[in-house]
Coordinates of C-alpha atoms in Angstrom, one line a residue:
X260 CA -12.1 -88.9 15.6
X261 CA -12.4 -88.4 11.8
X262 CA -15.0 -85.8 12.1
X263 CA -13.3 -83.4 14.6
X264 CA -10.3 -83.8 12.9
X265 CA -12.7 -82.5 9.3
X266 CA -14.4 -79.8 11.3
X267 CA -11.1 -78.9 13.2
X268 CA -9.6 -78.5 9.3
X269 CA -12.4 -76.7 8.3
X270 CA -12.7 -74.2 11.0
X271 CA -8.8 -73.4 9.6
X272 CA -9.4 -73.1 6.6
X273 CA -12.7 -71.1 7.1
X274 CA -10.7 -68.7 9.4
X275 CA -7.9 -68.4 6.9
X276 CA -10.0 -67.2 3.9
X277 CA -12.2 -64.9 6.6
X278 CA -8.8 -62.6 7.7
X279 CA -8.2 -63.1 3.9
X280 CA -10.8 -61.8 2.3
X281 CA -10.5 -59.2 5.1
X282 CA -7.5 -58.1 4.2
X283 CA -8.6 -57.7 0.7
X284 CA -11.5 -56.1 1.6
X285 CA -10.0 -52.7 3.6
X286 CA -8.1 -52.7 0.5
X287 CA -10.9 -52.1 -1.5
X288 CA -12.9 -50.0 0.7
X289 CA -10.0 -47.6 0.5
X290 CA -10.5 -47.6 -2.9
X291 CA -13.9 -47.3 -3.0
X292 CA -13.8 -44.3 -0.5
X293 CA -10.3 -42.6 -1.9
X294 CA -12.4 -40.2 -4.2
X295 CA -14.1 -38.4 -1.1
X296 CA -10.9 -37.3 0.6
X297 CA -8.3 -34.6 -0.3
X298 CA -5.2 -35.4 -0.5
X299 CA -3.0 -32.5 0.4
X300 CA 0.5 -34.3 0.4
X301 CA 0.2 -35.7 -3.5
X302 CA -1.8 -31.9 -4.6
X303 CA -0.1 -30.1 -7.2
X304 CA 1.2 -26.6 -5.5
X305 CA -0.5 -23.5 -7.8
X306 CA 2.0 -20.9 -8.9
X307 CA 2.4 -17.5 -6.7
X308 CA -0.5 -15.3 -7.5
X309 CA 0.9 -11.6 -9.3
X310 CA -0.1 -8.3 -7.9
X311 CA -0.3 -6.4 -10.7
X312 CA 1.3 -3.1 -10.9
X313 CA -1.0 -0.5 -10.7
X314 CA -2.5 -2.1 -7.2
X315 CA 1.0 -2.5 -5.1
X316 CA 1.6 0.6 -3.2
X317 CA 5.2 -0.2 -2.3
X318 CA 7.8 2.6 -2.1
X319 CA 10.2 2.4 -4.9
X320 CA 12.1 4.9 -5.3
X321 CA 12.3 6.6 -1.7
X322 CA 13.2 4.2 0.8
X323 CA 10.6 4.0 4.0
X324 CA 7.8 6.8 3.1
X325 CA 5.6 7.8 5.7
X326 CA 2.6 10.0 4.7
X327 CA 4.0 13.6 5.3
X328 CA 2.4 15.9 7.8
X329 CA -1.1 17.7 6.7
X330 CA -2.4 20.1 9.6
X331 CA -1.0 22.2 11.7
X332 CA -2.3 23.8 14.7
X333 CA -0.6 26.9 16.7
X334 CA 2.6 26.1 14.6
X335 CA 3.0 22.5 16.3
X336 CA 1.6 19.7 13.6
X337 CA -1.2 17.6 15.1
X338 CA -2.5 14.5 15.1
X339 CA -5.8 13.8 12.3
X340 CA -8.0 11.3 12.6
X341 CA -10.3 9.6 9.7
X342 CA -14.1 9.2 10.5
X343 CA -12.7 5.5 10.7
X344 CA -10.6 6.1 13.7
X345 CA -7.6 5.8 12.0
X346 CA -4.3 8.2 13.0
X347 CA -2.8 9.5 9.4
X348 CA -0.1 11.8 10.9
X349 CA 2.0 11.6 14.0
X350 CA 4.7 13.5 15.6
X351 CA 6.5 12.5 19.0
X352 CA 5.1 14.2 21.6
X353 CA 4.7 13.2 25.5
X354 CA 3.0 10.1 25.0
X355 CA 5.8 9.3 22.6
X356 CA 9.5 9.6 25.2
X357 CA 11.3 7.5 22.7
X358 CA 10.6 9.5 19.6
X359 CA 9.0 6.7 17.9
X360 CA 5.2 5.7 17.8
X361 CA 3.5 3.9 15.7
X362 CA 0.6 4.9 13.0
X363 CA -1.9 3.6 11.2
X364 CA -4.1 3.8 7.8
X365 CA -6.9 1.0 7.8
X366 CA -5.3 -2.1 7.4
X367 CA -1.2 -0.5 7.1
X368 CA 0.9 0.2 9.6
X369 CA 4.3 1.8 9.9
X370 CA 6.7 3.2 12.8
X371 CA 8.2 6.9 12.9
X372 CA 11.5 7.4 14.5
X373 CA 13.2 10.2 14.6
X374 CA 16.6 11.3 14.5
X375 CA 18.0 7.5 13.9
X376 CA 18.5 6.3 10.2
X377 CA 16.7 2.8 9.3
X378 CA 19.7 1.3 8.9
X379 CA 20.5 1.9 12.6
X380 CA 16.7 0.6 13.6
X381 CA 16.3 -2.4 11.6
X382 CA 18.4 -4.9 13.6
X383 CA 16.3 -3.3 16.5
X384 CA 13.1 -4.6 15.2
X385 CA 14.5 -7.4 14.7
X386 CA 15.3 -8.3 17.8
X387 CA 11.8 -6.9 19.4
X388 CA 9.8 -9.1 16.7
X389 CA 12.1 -12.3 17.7
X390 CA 12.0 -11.5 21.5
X391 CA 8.6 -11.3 21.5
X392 CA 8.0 -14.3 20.3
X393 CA 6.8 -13.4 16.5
X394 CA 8.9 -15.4 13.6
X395 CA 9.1 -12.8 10.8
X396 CA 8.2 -14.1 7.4
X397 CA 9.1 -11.1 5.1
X398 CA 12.8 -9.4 6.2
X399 CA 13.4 -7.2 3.5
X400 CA 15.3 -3.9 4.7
X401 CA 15.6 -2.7 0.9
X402 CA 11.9 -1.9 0.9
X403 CA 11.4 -1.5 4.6
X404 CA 8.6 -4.3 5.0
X405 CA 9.1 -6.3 7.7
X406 CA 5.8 -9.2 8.3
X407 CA 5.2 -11.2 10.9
X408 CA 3.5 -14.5 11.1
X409 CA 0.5 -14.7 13.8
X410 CA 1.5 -15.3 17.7
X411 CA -0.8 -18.1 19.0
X412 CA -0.3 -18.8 22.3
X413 CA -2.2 -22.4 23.4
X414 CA -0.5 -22.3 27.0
X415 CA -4.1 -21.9 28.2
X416 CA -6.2 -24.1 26.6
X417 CA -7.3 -27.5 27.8

């Protein structure tokens, strides 16, 4: 009886400093493997980078420029096109019935509407951007850039 009672006792005991030194081991291990991860919660944020002034191309003293028309052909202005494929100059025509279209210069992109001011179309765009499902993350009618975040739609994917 004595010795089941010892190796009962020791089996305890042996148990008890096993899920101890367990618990103090994945302790350590996080310490010992802490170095080789990122921690993005506790990372210091970097201050806003400046675009200096000479490379921002943002209107400021006219309110919404659009490049102004270039060719004209038969007396009606035309549409040119870069080698790139991009449209520089656009006037409402049939393909346009709501007098508005929009155009494009590489990588920028702007609307042309006529006969409304942009104060009258802003709220418009607005609503289109929202409806559409696109959450804008620059609204600023002073300077008439309006930027949308991307539209990911995962409805499809397993």
């Amino acid at each position: 009886m004595k010795r089941s009672a010892f190796s009962l006792h020791a089996t305890r005991m042996a148990v008890l400093a096993l899920a101890l030194g367990s618990l103090a081991g994945c302790e350590s291990l996080n310490d010992m493997f802490a170095s080789d991860r990122v921690n993005y919660k506790d990372t210091p944020t970097a201050p806003p980078l400046n675009v200096p002034q000479d490379l921002s191309s943002a209107p400021s003293d006219q309110k919404y420029v659009a490049p102004p028309p270039t060719v004209t052909l038969g007396g009606a202005a035309q549409r040119t096109v870069t080698p790139a494929g991009n449209a520089t100059l656009g006037v409402p025509n049939s393909q346009d019935p709501f007098g508005m279209h929009v155009e494009r210069d590489g990588d920028r992109r702007w609307l042309v509407v006529d006969g409304r001011t942009p104060d009258d179309v802003w709220p418009q765009l607005q609503e289109f951007w929202t409806e559409n499902g696109f959450t804008l993350t620059t609204d600023s009618p002073s300077t008439g850039i309006m930027t949308t975040d991307w539209a990911e739609n995962r409805a499809n994917i397993p």
